[in-house]
Amino acid sequence: MGTPFANFAGVAAPILLENINTDAIIPAPYLRTTTADLAAGLFARWRYDEAGAENPDFVLNQPPFRTATLIFAGPNFGCGSSREAAAWALVRFGIRCVVAPSFADIFYENAFRNGLLPAIVAQDDLAAALELAGAPGGASFAVDLPAGTISGPAGHVMDFRIPPFRREALLRGDDEIETTLRLDADIARFTAADRLSRPWIHAIGASS
């Protein structure tokens, strides 16, 4: 069982780009060894220059956002390859929630598997939040998973969408196996009824 998701508040880093792909999130060189520092590799091509020095213009290298726990991004976040390490890198850096108008399907599923909340919000709500997040000194936002809201300064609140079963799994810290085991009684009832209505199915391979 994983760690149950808890409500939290933290600084939000604005990354005002559409179609941020998984190679940008965690470049391939960081996937060549099991000992690579994925937190250091997060957005490595944007965070560092060719000599390995920090790029002072990139948001995560700026003092308000070095300890960001949220990212505000554009549509189709996590597109490109299906590498699960993109979610790993975000989590290991300390990101607990990515807020965007939409996500690439595979990244969206990988985020849930790793306890990372991919919060889908309306474009207009995000635009207002981005202005607050980009203010000098940054801004703190509070994530309330049960309520499905993200609250910021000046009373700004935006709702986010998440499938109910995903919300419950995050709150419990369940992975797919644990979620399935919670349905054990339902599965047993179905199997018992199916044995009566289609006994020939259950007889296949039974005599060996």
Tab-separated table of C-alpha atoms in Angstrom:
chain	number	residue	atom	x	y	z
A	1	MET	CA	0.000	0.000	0.000
A	2	GLY	CA	1.249	3.470	-0.869
A	3	THR	CA	1.100	6.676	1.158
A	4	PRO	CA	-2.410	8.160	1.371
A	5	PHE	CA	-2.686	11.554	-0.298
A	6	ALA	CA	-3.156	14.351	2.234
A	7	ASN	CA	-4.365	17.895	1.656
A	8	PHE	CA	-1.486	20.355	1.521
A	9	ALA	CA	-0.492	23.914	0.694
A	10	GLY	CA	2.614	24.973	-1.200
A	11	VAL	CA	4.191	27.265	-3.754
A	12	ALA	CA	3.035	26.797	-7.344
A	13	ALA	CA	5.561	27.089	-10.167
A	14	PRO	CA	4.089	28.442	-13.425
A	15	ILE	CA	5.419	26.784	-16.584
A	16	LEU	CA	3.480	28.538	-19.330
A	17	LEU	CA	3.881	26.000	-22.119
A	18	GLU	CA	1.569	23.691	-24.021
A	19	ASN	CA	2.447	20.092	-24.938
A	20	ILE	CA	5.219	19.619	-22.368
A	21	ASN	CA	6.452	16.142	-23.294
A	22	THR	CA	7.943	13.441	-21.119
A	23	ASP	CA	11.400	13.837	-22.668
A	24	ALA	CA	11.399	17.439	-21.441
A	25	ILE	CA	10.162	16.338	-18.016
A	26	ILE	CA	12.911	13.703	-17.634
A	27	PRO	CA	15.468	13.497	-20.482
A	28	ALA	CA	16.552	10.058	-21.663
A	29	PRO	CA	20.162	10.270	-20.320
A	30	TYR	CA	18.737	10.091	-16.791
A	31	LEU	CA	17.112	6.748	-17.594
A	32	ARG	CA	20.301	4.872	-18.472
A	33	THR	CA	21.061	3.834	-14.893
A	34	THR	CA	18.990	2.825	-11.900
A	35	THR	CA	21.025	5.152	-9.667
A	36	ALA	CA	20.324	8.392	-11.568
A	37	ASP	CA	19.056	11.326	-9.506
A	38	LEU	CA	15.651	11.807	-11.111
A	39	ALA	CA	14.931	14.882	-8.997
A	40	ALA	CA	18.044	16.544	-10.434
A	41	GLY	CA	17.001	15.383	-13.898
A	42	LEU	CA	13.565	16.990	-13.761
A	43	PHE	CA	13.357	19.423	-16.703
A	44	ALA	CA	17.154	19.069	-16.970
A	45	ARG	CA	17.418	20.530	-20.469
A	46	TRP	CA	15.665	23.654	-19.242
A	47	ARG	CA	17.199	23.842	-15.757
A	48	TYR	CA	20.864	23.572	-16.847
A	49	ASP	CA	23.090	24.858	-19.631
A	50	GLU	CA	25.476	22.646	-21.632
A	51	ALA	CA	28.129	22.970	-18.932
A	52	GLY	CA	25.719	21.768	-16.259
A	53	ALA	CA	25.267	25.169	-14.626
A	54	GLU	CA	21.813	26.297	-13.580
A	55	ASN	CA	19.836	28.432	-16.013
A	56	PRO	CA	18.722	31.374	-13.842
A	57	ASP	CA	15.798	32.101	-16.151
A	58	PHE	CA	14.085	28.756	-15.563
A	59	VAL	CA	11.342	28.962	-12.971
A	60	LEU	CA	12.487	26.053	-10.769
A	61	ASN	CA	15.898	27.703	-10.367
A	62	GLN	CA	14.378	30.867	-8.928
A	63	PRO	CA	14.143	31.236	-5.128
A	64	PRO	CA	10.358	31.272	-4.718
A	65	PHE	CA	9.964	28.091	-6.737
A	66	ARG	CA	12.898	25.900	-5.723
A	67	THR	CA	10.628	24.228	-3.199
A	68	ALA	CA	7.463	24.257	-5.325
A	69	THR	CA	4.986	21.466	-4.664
A	70	LEU	CA	2.623	22.358	-7.503
A	71	ILE	CA	3.142	23.053	-11.188
A	72	PHE	CA	0.709	25.074	-13.284
A	73	ALA	CA	1.096	24.155	-16.950
A	74	GLY	CA	-0.591	24.383	-20.333
A	75	PRO	CA	-2.765	21.811	-22.121
A	76	ASN	CA	-1.626	18.273	-23.006
A	77	PHE	CA	0.933	18.003	-20.221
A	78	GLY	CA	2.993	14.794	-20.351
A	79	CYS	CA	2.608	14.029	-24.050
A	80	GLY	CA	5.190	12.102	-26.086
A	81	SER	CA	6.636	8.807	-24.885
A	82	SER	CA	4.994	6.654	-22.231
A	83	ARG	CA	7.911	6.749	-19.765
A	84	GLU	CA	6.657	6.407	-16.214
A	85	ALA	CA	9.875	8.046	-15.031
A	86	ALA	CA	8.289	11.415	-15.859
A	87	ALA	CA	5.959	10.949	-12.897
A	88	TRP	CA	8.816	9.563	-10.768
A	89	ALA	CA	10.951	12.665	-11.425
A	90	LEU	CA	8.166	15.072	-10.486
A	91	VAL	CA	7.437	13.209	-7.252
A	92	ARG	CA	11.095	12.937	-6.267
A	93	PHE	CA	11.595	16.658	-6.807
A	94	GLY	CA	8.702	17.266	-4.415
A	95	ILE	CA	5.863	18.018	-6.833
A	96	ARG	CA	2.595	16.614	-5.471
A	97	CYS	CA	0.140	18.117	-7.950
A	98	VAL	CA	0.276	19.207	-11.593
A	99	VAL	CA	-2.539	21.533	-12.642
A	100	ALA	CA	-3.410	21.803	-16.332
A	101	PRO	CA	-6.423	22.028	-18.677
A	102	SER	CA	-5.611	18.551	-20.031
A	103	PHE	CA	-3.076	15.728	-19.798
A	104	ALA	CA	-1.758	13.089	-22.162
A	105	ASP	CA	-3.603	9.848	-21.382
A	106	ILE	CA	-0.618	7.662	-20.453
A	107	PHE	CA	0.991	10.299	-18.242
A	108	TYR	CA	-2.382	10.859	-16.551
A	109	GLU	CA	-2.591	7.187	-15.571
A	110	ASN	CA	1.081	7.037	-14.533
A	111	ALA	CA	0.594	10.050	-12.257
A	112	PHE	CA	-2.120	8.307	-10.258
A	113	ARG	CA	-0.002	5.160	-9.958
A	114	ASN	CA	2.706	7.208	-8.262
A	115	GLY	CA	0.591	9.298	-5.892
A	116	LEU	CA	0.841	12.420	-8.066
A	117	LEU	CA	-2.401	14.388	-8.489
A	118	PRO	CA	-3.066	15.489	-12.106
A	119	ALA	CA	-5.747	18.143	-11.600
A	120	ILE	CA	-7.771	19.129	-14.665
A	121	VAL	CA	-9.051	22.707	-14.473
A	122	ALA	CA	-10.838	25.129	-16.761
A	123	GLN	CA	-8.564	27.291	-18.907
A	124	ASP	CA	-10.032	30.550	-17.550
A	125	ASP	CA	-9.534	29.453	-13.937
A	126	LEU	CA	-5.947	28.492	-14.660
A	127	ALA	CA	-5.207	31.816	-16.358
A	128	ALA	CA	-6.254	33.691	-13.222
A	129	ALA	CA	-4.213	31.365	-10.999
A	130	LEU	CA	-1.151	31.784	-13.208
A	131	GLU	CA	-1.200	35.537	-12.644
A	132	LEU	CA	-1.161	34.957	-8.896
A	133	ALA	CA	1.525	32.264	-9.086
A	134	GLY	CA	3.796	34.466	-11.173
A	135	ALA	CA	3.674	37.419	-8.797
A	136	PRO	CA	6.970	38.501	-7.191
A	137	GLY	CA	7.772	36.109	-4.384
A	138	GLY	CA	5.405	33.490	-5.755
A	139	ALA	CA	2.166	32.400	-4.129
A	140	SER	CA	0.937	29.504	-2.028
A	141	PHE	CA	-2.028	27.385	-3.076
A	142	ALA	CA	-3.961	24.876	-0.966
A	143	VAL	CA	-5.072	21.586	-2.515
A	144	ASP	CA	-8.194	19.953	-1.077
A	145	LEU	CA	-8.572	16.565	-2.751
A	146	PRO	CA	-11.891	15.506	-1.124
A	147	ALA	CA	-13.481	18.846	-2.066
A	148	GLY	CA	-11.824	18.958	-5.497
A	149	THR	CA	-10.605	22.524	-5.069
A	150	ILE	CA	-7.378	24.508	-5.222
A	151	SER	CA	-7.423	27.769	-3.264
A	152	GLY	CA	-5.002	30.639	-3.707
A	153	PRO	CA	-4.481	34.222	-2.537
A	154	ALA	CA	-7.251	36.807	-2.536
A	155	GLY	CA	-9.940	34.149	-2.191
A	156	HIS	CA	-9.226	32.615	-5.586
A	157	VAL	CA	-10.664	29.093	-5.803
A	158	MET	CA	-10.719	26.766	-8.775
A	159	ASP	CA	-12.403	23.405	-9.076
A	160	PHE	CA	-10.603	20.451	-10.607
A	161	ARG	CA	-11.929	17.278	-12.191
A	162	ILE	CA	-10.863	13.781	-11.178
A	163	PRO	CA	-12.690	10.445	-11.533
A	164	PRO	CA	-14.267	9.526	-8.164
A	165	PHE	CA	-12.558	6.124	-7.997
A	166	ARG	CA	-9.185	7.787	-8.605
A	167	ARG	CA	-9.885	10.289	-5.828
A	168	GLU	CA	-10.695	7.490	-3.391
A	169	ALA	CA	-7.631	5.456	-4.381
A	170	LEU	CA	-5.340	8.459	-3.822
A	171	LEU	CA	-6.909	9.185	-0.450
A	172	ARG	CA	-6.388	5.562	0.618
A	173	GLY	CA	-2.967	5.206	-0.998
A	174	ASP	CA	-4.201	2.227	-3.047
A	175	ASP	CA	-2.596	0.915	-6.197
A	176	GLU	CA	-4.514	-1.067	-8.860
A	177	ILE	CA	-4.056	-4.377	-7.036
A	178	GLU	CA	-5.323	-3.013	-3.728
A	179	THR	CA	-8.248	-1.342	-5.484
A	180	THR	CA	-9.159	-4.674	-7.094
A	181	LEU	CA	-8.852	-6.582	-3.799
A	182	ARG	CA	-11.386	-4.241	-2.235
A	183	LEU	CA	-13.872	-5.719	-4.724
A	184	ASP	CA	-13.090	-9.281	-3.662
A	185	ALA	CA	-16.619	-9.969	-2.373
A	186	ASP	CA	-18.182	-8.637	-5.590
A	187	ILE	CA	-15.816	-10.750	-7.678
A	188	ALA	CA	-16.666	-13.855	-5.634
A	189	ARG	CA	-20.413	-13.249	-6.049
A	190	PHE	CA	-20.027	-12.787	-9.787
A	191	THR	CA	-17.929	-15.943	-10.100
A	192	ALA	CA	-20.439	-18.013	-8.139
A	193	ALA	CA	-23.332	-16.797	-10.290
A	194	ASP	CA	-21.346	-17.310	-13.466
A	195	ARG	CA	-20.553	-20.908	-12.500
A	196	LEU	CA	-24.296	-21.568	-12.418
A	197	SER	CA	-25.175	-19.800	-15.661
A	198	ARG	CA	-22.111	-20.857	-17.684
A	199	PRO	CA	-20.609	-23.978	-16.050
A	200	TRP	CA	-18.859	-24.952	-19.263
A	201	ILE	CA	-16.623	-21.851	-19.043
A	202	HIS	CA	-15.318	-22.871	-15.623
A	203	ALA	CA	-14.865	-26.491	-16.689
A	204	ILE	CA	-12.273	-25.517	-19.311
A	205	GLY	CA	-8.863	-26.623	-18.061
A	206	ALA	CA	-10.268	-27.856	-14.736
A	207	SER	CA	-9.422	-31.557	-15.401
A	208	SER	CA	-5.673	-31.667	-15.844
